[in-house]
């Protein structure tokens, strides 16, 4: 990961003025080699009570998404809210609960 970040920083060196002017420099990047930092999937196993799985499945069905998608969105919302000391946001997923 550090090498990728270092490489991207190195590619931007000498382009500070263009960046400040808002020039799109994406053509200068080696995008096929770029990676999103901290975005690599990591598998975890979690046991939920049956009632919770049923509720998640109902919610996923209402929204036309997978159970895993509902879980990911809800967890991401909670973690973002916790990190910023804000109450959890209402999104389409949470609003659909009503």
mmCIF file of N, CA and C in Angstrom:
data_model
loop_
_atom_site.group_PDB
_atom_site.id
_atom_site.type_symbol
_atom_site.label_atom_id
_atom_site.label_comp_id
_atom_site.label_asym_id
_atom_site.label_seq_id
_atom_site.Cartn_x
_atom_site.Cartn_y
_atom_site.Cartn_z
ATOM 1 N N UNK A 1 0.815 -1.188 0.000
ATOM 2 C CA UNK A 1 0.000 0.000 0.000
ATOM 3 C C UNK A 1 0.863 1.258 0.000
ATOM 4 N N UNK A 2 1.869 1.295 0.825
ATOM 5 C CA UNK A 2 2.725 2.460 0.908
ATOM 6 C C UNK A 2 3.387 2.778 -0.418
ATOM 7 N N UNK A 3 3.759 1.731 -1.168
ATOM 8 C CA UNK A 3 4.388 1.926 -2.464
ATOM 9 C C UNK A 3 3.431 2.594 -3.432
ATOM 10 N N UNK A 4 2.177 2.173 -3.423
ATOM 11 C CA UNK A 4 1.187 2.765 -4.325
ATOM 12 C C UNK A 4 0.994 4.238 -4.006
ATOM 13 N N UNK A 5 0.844 4.563 -2.728
ATOM 14 C CA UNK A 5 0.676 5.962 -2.328
ATOM 15 C C UNK A 5 1.904 6.763 -2.727
ATOM 16 N N UNK A 6 3.073 6.211 -2.451
ATOM 17 C CA UNK A 6 4.312 6.895 -2.806
ATOM 18 C C UNK A 6 4.373 7.131 -4.310
ATOM 19 N N UNK A 7 3.987 6.132 -5.107
ATOM 20 C CA UNK A 7 4.016 6.252 -6.560
ATOM 21 C C UNK A 7 3.065 7.339 -7.033
ATOM 22 N N UNK A 8 1.845 7.382 -6.473
ATOM 23 C CA UNK A 8 0.893 8.419 -6.881
ATOM 24 C C UNK A 8 1.390 9.802 -6.503
ATOM 25 N N UNK A 9 1.963 9.939 -5.317
ATOM 26 C CA UNK A 9 2.514 11.236 -4.910
ATOM 27 C C UNK A 9 3.632 11.632 -5.860
ATOM 28 N N UNK A 10 4.488 10.682 -6.187
ATOM 29 C CA UNK A 10 5.589 10.973 -7.110
ATOM 30 C C UNK A 10 5.058 11.406 -8.474
ATOM 31 N N UNK A 11 3.976 10.768 -8.974
ATOM 32 C CA UNK A 11 3.420 11.119 -10.275
ATOM 33 C C UNK A 11 2.870 12.543 -10.283
ATOM 34 N N UNK A 12 2.419 13.036 -9.131
ATOM 35 C CA UNK A 12 1.834 14.379 -9.067
ATOM 36 C C UNK A 12 2.909 15.455 -8.905
ATOM 37 N N UNK A 13 4.097 15.087 -8.511
ATOM 38 C CA UNK A 13 5.154 16.098 -8.315
ATOM 39 C C UNK A 13 5.398 16.848 -9.622
ATOM 40 N N UNK A 14 5.557 18.140 -9.510
ATOM 41 C CA UNK A 14 5.785 18.970 -10.692
ATOM 42 C C UNK A 14 4.488 19.428 -11.341
ATOM 43 N N UNK A 15 3.360 18.974 -10.843
ATOM 44 C CA UNK A 15 2.064 19.349 -11.408
ATOM 45 C C UNK A 15 1.265 20.238 -10.461
ATOM 46 N N UNK A 16 1.921 20.818 -9.454
ATOM 47 C CA UNK A 16 1.210 21.588 -8.446
ATOM 48 C C UNK A 16 0.429 22.751 -9.055
ATOM 49 N N UNK A 17 1.054 23.465 -10.008
ATOM 50 C CA UNK A 17 0.374 24.610 -10.606
ATOM 51 C C UNK A 17 -0.873 24.148 -11.374
ATOM 52 N N UNK A 18 -0.740 23.055 -12.114
ATOM 53 C CA UNK A 18 -1.883 22.535 -12.856
ATOM 54 C C UNK A 18 -3.003 22.109 -11.899
ATOM 55 N N UNK A 19 -2.615 21.485 -10.791
ATOM 56 C CA UNK A 19 -3.610 21.080 -9.789
ATOM 57 C C UNK A 19 -4.330 22.297 -9.227
ATOM 58 N N UNK A 20 -3.560 23.337 -8.904
ATOM 59 C CA UNK A 20 -4.158 24.565 -8.368
ATOM 60 C C UNK A 20 -5.095 25.231 -9.363
ATOM 61 N N UNK A 21 -4.834 25.036 -10.656
ATOM 62 C CA UNK A 21 -5.678 25.626 -11.696
ATOM 63 C C UNK A 21 -6.879 24.741 -12.026
ATOM 64 N N UNK A 22 -6.943 23.566 -11.409
ATOM 65 C CA UNK A 22 -8.082 22.681 -11.631
ATOM 66 C C UNK A 22 -7.975 21.824 -12.880
ATOM 67 N N UNK A 23 -6.773 21.680 -13.425
ATOM 68 C CA UNK A 23 -6.585 20.863 -14.614
ATOM 69 C C UNK A 23 -6.765 19.391 -14.248
ATOM 70 N N UNK A 24 -7.469 18.638 -15.085
ATOM 71 C CA UNK A 24 -7.682 17.204 -14.863
ATOM 72 C C UNK A 24 -6.424 16.451 -15.272
ATOM 73 N N UNK A 25 -5.750 15.870 -14.300
ATOM 74 C CA UNK A 25 -4.497 15.166 -14.551
ATOM 75 C C UNK A 25 -4.648 13.647 -14.476
ATOM 76 N N UNK A 26 -5.867 13.153 -14.524
ATOM 77 C CA UNK A 26 -6.051 11.703 -14.393
ATOM 78 C C UNK A 26 -5.360 10.938 -15.505
ATOM 79 N N UNK A 27 -5.204 11.535 -16.672
ATOM 80 C CA UNK A 27 -4.509 10.859 -17.767
ATOM 81 C C UNK A 27 -3.037 10.622 -17.418
ATOM 82 N N UNK A 28 -2.504 11.377 -16.466
ATOM 83 C CA UNK A 28 -1.110 11.229 -16.050
ATOM 84 C C UNK A 28 -0.908 10.076 -15.079
ATOM 85 N N UNK A 29 -2.002 9.543 -14.533
ATOM 86 C CA UNK A 29 -1.898 8.483 -13.535
ATOM 87 C C UNK A 29 -1.899 7.104 -14.170
ATOM 88 N N UNK A 30 -1.238 6.185 -13.518
ATOM 89 C CA UNK A 30 -1.251 4.788 -13.935
ATOM 90 C C UNK A 30 -2.409 4.118 -13.191
ATOM 91 N N UNK A 31 -3.648 4.390 -13.629
ATOM 92 C CA UNK A 31 -4.835 3.937 -12.914
ATOM 93 C C UNK A 31 -4.968 2.423 -12.799
ATOM 94 N N UNK A 32 -4.555 1.623 -13.803
ATOM 95 C CA UNK A 32 -4.668 0.172 -13.617
ATOM 96 C C UNK A 32 -3.864 -0.350 -12.424
ATOM 97 N N UNK A 33 -2.849 0.379 -12.020
ATOM 98 C CA UNK A 33 -2.026 -0.034 -10.875
ATOM 99 C C UNK A 33 -2.492 0.586 -9.568
ATOM 100 N N UNK A 34 -3.425 1.516 -9.620
ATOM 101 C CA UNK A 34 -3.888 2.201 -8.414
ATOM 102 C C UNK A 34 -4.782 1.286 -7.588
ATOM 103 N N UNK A 35 -4.737 1.460 -6.282
ATOM 104 C CA UNK A 35 -5.581 0.695 -5.372
ATOM 105 C C UNK A 35 -6.238 1.672 -4.410
ATOM 106 N N UNK A 36 -7.457 1.338 -3.983
ATOM 107 C CA UNK A 36 -8.132 2.155 -2.983
ATOM 108 C C UNK A 36 -7.614 1.743 -1.610
ATOM 109 N N UNK A 37 -7.101 2.696 -0.879
ATOM 110 C CA UNK A 37 -6.513 2.431 0.425
ATOM 111 C C UNK A 37 -7.610 2.021 1.411
ATOM 112 N N UNK A 38 -7.369 1.000 2.176
ATOM 113 C CA UNK A 38 -8.269 0.463 3.196
ATOM 114 C C UNK A 38 -9.614 -0.006 2.629
ATOM 115 N N UNK A 39 -9.651 -0.363 1.353
ATOM 116 C CA UNK A 39 -10.891 -0.812 0.745
ATOM 117 C C UNK A 39 -10.871 -2.287 0.369
ATOM 118 N N UNK A 40 -9.767 -2.965 0.624
ATOM 119 C CA UNK A 40 -9.699 -4.389 0.304
ATOM 120 C C UNK A 40 -10.703 -5.146 1.168
ATOM 121 N N UNK A 41 -11.486 -6.015 0.551
ATOM 122 C CA UNK A 41 -12.469 -6.753 1.352
ATOM 123 C C UNK A 41 -11.786 -7.718 2.321
ATOM 124 N N UNK A 42 -12.394 -7.881 3.460
ATOM 125 C CA UNK A 42 -11.893 -8.818 4.461
ATOM 126 C C UNK A 42 -13.106 -9.583 4.984
ATOM 127 N N UNK A 43 -13.067 -10.879 4.867
ATOM 128 C CA UNK A 43 -14.206 -11.700 5.240
ATOM 129 C C UNK A 43 -14.297 -11.847 6.761
ATOM 130 N N UNK A 44 -15.524 -11.675 7.263
ATOM 131 C CA UNK A 44 -15.803 -11.898 8.682
ATOM 132 C C UNK A 44 -17.067 -12.745 8.791
ATOM 133 N N UNK A 45 -17.166 -13.487 9.840
ATOM 134 C CA UNK A 45 -18.355 -14.292 10.106
ATOM 135 C C UNK A 45 -19.036 -13.756 11.355
ATOM 136 N N UNK A 46 -20.324 -13.531 11.254
ATOM 137 C CA UNK A 46 -21.091 -13.015 12.372
ATOM 138 C C UNK A 46 -22.341 -13.866 12.514
ATOM 139 N N UNK A 47 -22.644 -14.268 13.734
ATOM 140 C CA UNK A 47 -23.870 -15.019 13.993
ATOM 141 C C UNK A 47 -24.943 -14.050 14.479
ATOM 142 N N UNK A 48 -26.093 -14.058 13.788
ATOM 143 C CA UNK A 48 -27.225 -13.226 14.155
ATOM 144 C C UNK A 48 -28.365 -14.110 14.629
ATOM 145 N N UNK A 49 -29.183 -13.622 15.552
ATOM 146 C CA UNK A 49 -30.377 -14.385 15.926
ATOM 147 C C UNK A 49 -31.327 -14.475 14.718
ATOM 148 N N UNK A 50 -32.143 -15.502 14.697
ATOM 149 C CA UNK A 50 -33.037 -15.747 13.562
ATOM 150 C C UNK A 50 -33.946 -14.556 13.283
ATOM 151 N N UNK A 51 -34.481 -13.917 14.335
ATOM 152 C CA UNK A 51 -35.386 -12.785 14.125
ATOM 153 C C UNK A 51 -34.691 -11.646 13.397
ATOM 154 N N UNK A 52 -33.383 -11.471 13.666
ATOM 155 C CA UNK A 52 -32.632 -10.397 13.041
ATOM 156 C C UNK A 52 -32.404 -10.702 11.557
ATOM 157 N N UNK A 53 -32.091 -11.951 11.260
ATOM 158 C CA UNK A 53 -31.896 -12.354 9.862
ATOM 159 C C UNK A 53 -33.205 -12.176 9.090
ATOM 160 N N UNK A 54 -34.318 -12.565 9.703
ATOM 161 C CA UNK A 54 -35.622 -12.386 9.056
ATOM 162 C C UNK A 54 -35.905 -10.913 8.784
ATOM 163 N N UNK A 55 -35.597 -10.065 9.747
ATOM 164 C CA UNK A 55 -35.807 -8.620 9.570
ATOM 165 C C UNK A 55 -34.907 -8.062 8.471
ATOM 166 N N UNK A 56 -33.672 -8.494 8.449
ATOM 167 C CA UNK A 56 -32.746 -8.052 7.406
ATOM 168 C C UNK A 56 -33.229 -8.503 6.027
ATOM 169 N N UNK A 57 -33.711 -9.729 5.947
ATOM 170 C CA UNK A 57 -34.209 -10.245 4.667
ATOM 171 C C UNK A 57 -35.436 -9.471 4.190
ATOM 172 N N UNK A 58 -36.333 -9.133 5.108
ATOM 173 C CA UNK A 58 -37.508 -8.330 4.734
ATOM 174 C C UNK A 58 -37.083 -6.962 4.204
ATOM 175 N N UNK A 59 -36.162 -6.347 4.907
ATOM 176 C CA UNK A 59 -35.669 -5.029 4.494
ATOM 177 C C UNK A 59 -34.982 -5.113 3.135
ATOM 178 N N UNK A 60 -34.160 -6.115 2.953
ATOM 179 C CA UNK A 60 -33.460 -6.292 1.671
ATOM 180 C C UNK A 60 -34.465 -6.514 0.543
ATOM 181 N N UNK A 61 -35.489 -7.284 0.808
ATOM 182 C CA UNK A 61 -36.516 -7.550 -0.195
ATOM 183 C C UNK A 61 -37.258 -6.269 -0.585
ATOM 184 N N UNK A 62 -37.599 -5.454 0.410
ATOM 185 C CA UNK A 62 -38.276 -4.181 0.140
ATOM 186 C C UNK A 62 -37.438 -3.287 -0.768
ATOM 187 N N UNK A 63 -36.134 -3.295 -0.529
ATOM 188 C CA UNK A 63 -35.234 -2.405 -1.253
ATOM 189 C C UNK A 63 -34.706 -3.009 -2.541
ATOM 190 N N UNK A 64 -34.907 -4.312 -2.716
ATOM 191 C CA UNK A 64 -34.407 -4.975 -3.910
ATOM 192 C C UNK A 64 -32.902 -5.141 -3.922
ATOM 193 N N UNK A 65 -32.331 -5.334 -2.725
ATOM 194 C CA UNK A 65 -30.886 -5.536 -2.595
ATOM 195 C C UNK A 65 -30.636 -6.790 -1.776
ATOM 196 N N UNK A 66 -29.398 -7.150 -1.608
ATOM 197 C CA UNK A 66 -29.063 -8.330 -0.827
ATOM 198 C C UNK A 66 -28.996 -8.001 0.661
ATOM 199 N N UNK A 67 -29.108 -9.022 1.468
ATOM 200 C CA UNK A 67 -28.961 -8.872 2.920
ATOM 201 C C UNK A 67 -27.601 -8.263 3.233
ATOM 202 N N UNK A 68 -26.571 -8.731 2.548
ATOM 203 C CA UNK A 68 -25.228 -8.235 2.783
ATOM 204 C C UNK A 68 -25.143 -6.732 2.509
ATOM 205 N N UNK A 69 -25.821 -6.253 1.476
ATOM 206 C CA UNK A 69 -25.814 -4.823 1.167
ATOM 207 C C UNK A 69 -26.441 -4.011 2.283
ATOM 208 N N UNK A 70 -27.555 -4.498 2.820
ATOM 209 C CA UNK A 70 -28.220 -3.791 3.922
ATOM 210 C C UNK A 70 -27.278 -3.718 5.122
ATOM 211 N N UNK A 71 -26.663 -4.823 5.459
ATOM 212 C CA UNK A 71 -25.747 -4.869 6.603
ATOM 213 C C UNK A 71 -24.586 -3.902 6.391
ATOM 214 N N UNK A 72 -23.984 -3.919 5.208
ATOM 215 C CA UNK A 72 -22.845 -3.035 4.929
ATOM 216 C C UNK A 72 -23.223 -1.562 5.054
ATOM 217 N N UNK A 73 -24.361 -1.183 4.473
ATOM 218 C CA UNK A 73 -24.771 0.220 4.515
ATOM 219 C C UNK A 73 -25.051 0.645 5.947
ATOM 220 N N UNK A 74 -25.798 -0.167 6.683
ATOM 221 C CA UNK A 74 -26.122 0.194 8.063
ATOM 222 C C UNK A 74 -24.874 0.290 8.934
ATOM 223 N N UNK A 75 -23.969 -0.660 8.786
ATOM 224 C CA UNK A 75 -22.735 -0.606 9.575
ATOM 225 C C UNK A 75 -21.892 0.612 9.187
ATOM 226 N N UNK A 76 -21.790 0.892 7.900
ATOM 227 C CA UNK A 76 -21.008 2.049 7.451
ATOM 228 C C UNK A 76 -21.597 3.341 8.008
ATOM 229 N N UNK A 77 -22.927 3.464 7.981
ATOM 230 C CA UNK A 77 -23.568 4.660 8.534
ATOM 231 C C UNK A 77 -23.252 4.818 10.014
ATOM 232 N N UNK A 78 -23.368 3.736 10.738
ATOM 233 C CA UNK A 78 -23.116 3.799 12.182
ATOM 234 C C UNK A 78 -21.662 4.145 12.468
ATOM 235 N N UNK A 79 -20.738 3.524 11.751
ATOM 236 C CA UNK A 79 -19.319 3.799 11.975
ATOM 237 C C UNK A 79 -18.958 5.233 11.617
ATOM 238 N N UNK A 80 -19.522 5.752 10.517
ATOM 239 C CA UNK A 80 -19.267 7.141 10.149
ATOM 240 C C UNK A 80 -19.824 8.095 11.199
ATOM 241 N N UNK A 81 -21.028 7.806 11.683
ATOM 242 C CA UNK A 81 -21.641 8.659 12.703
ATOM 243 C C UNK A 81 -20.831 8.615 13.993
ATOM 244 N N UNK A 82 -20.388 7.447 14.368
ATOM 245 C CA UNK A 82 -19.596 7.293 15.583
ATOM 246 C C UNK A 82 -18.271 8.042 15.457
ATOM 247 N N UNK A 83 -17.647 7.930 14.297
ATOM 248 C CA UNK A 83 -16.354 8.590 14.079
ATOM 249 C C UNK A 83 -16.477 10.098 14.137
ATOM 250 N N UNK A 84 -17.614 10.627 13.715
ATOM 251 C CA UNK A 84 -17.779 12.079 13.705
ATOM 252 C C UNK A 84 -18.629 12.574 14.872
ATOM 253 N N UNK A 85 -18.948 11.682 15.806
ATOM 254 C CA UNK A 85 -19.760 12.020 16.976
ATOM 255 C C UNK A 85 -21.118 12.615 16.599
ATOM 256 N N UNK A 86 -21.685 12.130 15.517
ATOM 257 C CA UNK A 86 -22.994 12.580 15.070
ATOM 258 C C UNK A 86 -23.990 11.433 15.194
ATOM 259 N N UNK A 87 -25.271 11.739 15.313
ATOM 260 C CA UNK A 87 -26.258 10.657 15.292
ATOM 261 C C UNK A 87 -26.260 10.010 13.913
ATOM 262 N N UNK A 88 -26.620 8.736 13.848
ATOM 263 C CA UNK A 88 -26.646 8.017 12.578
ATOM 264 C C UNK A 88 -27.568 8.726 11.601
ATOM 265 N N UNK A 89 -27.118 8.830 10.348
ATOM 266 C CA UNK A 89 -27.900 9.513 9.313
ATOM 267 C C UNK A 89 -29.066 8.654 8.869
ATOM 268 N N UNK A 90 -30.076 9.323 8.371
ATOM 269 C CA UNK A 90 -31.191 8.597 7.749
ATOM 270 C C UNK A 90 -30.918 8.525 6.261
ATOM 271 N N UNK A 91 -30.932 7.346 5.746
ATOM 272 C CA UNK A 91 -30.756 7.158 4.312
ATOM 273 C C UNK A 91 -31.980 6.439 3.781
ATOM 274 N N UNK A 92 -31.942 6.150 2.508
ATOM 275 C CA UNK A 92 -33.058 5.428 1.924
ATOM 276 C C UNK A 92 -33.275 4.102 2.630
ATOM 277 N N UNK A 93 -32.206 3.434 3.031
ATOM 278 C CA UNK A 93 -32.351 2.146 3.703
ATOM 279 C C UNK A 93 -33.069 2.327 5.034
ATOM 280 N N UNK A 94 -32.660 3.325 5.817
ATOM 281 C CA UNK A 94 -33.292 3.535 7.125
ATOM 282 C C UNK A 94 -34.690 4.090 6.962
ATOM 283 N N UNK A 95 -34.887 4.969 6.000
ATOM 284 C CA UNK A 95 -36.204 5.543 5.788
ATOM 285 C C UNK A 95 -37.200 4.472 5.350
ATOM 286 N N UNK A 96 -36.730 3.467 4.642
ATOM 287 C CA UNK A 96 -37.609 2.395 4.156
ATOM 288 C C UNK A 96 -38.113 1.522 5.301
ATOM 289 N N UNK A 97 -37.477 1.604 6.458
ATOM 290 C CA UNK A 97 -37.907 0.812 7.611
ATOM 291 C C UNK A 97 -39.282 1.246 8.085
ATOM 292 N N UNK A 98 -39.614 2.496 7.855
ATOM 293 C CA UNK A 98 -40.867 3.058 8.381
ATOM 294 C C UNK A 98 -42.060 2.555 7.629
#
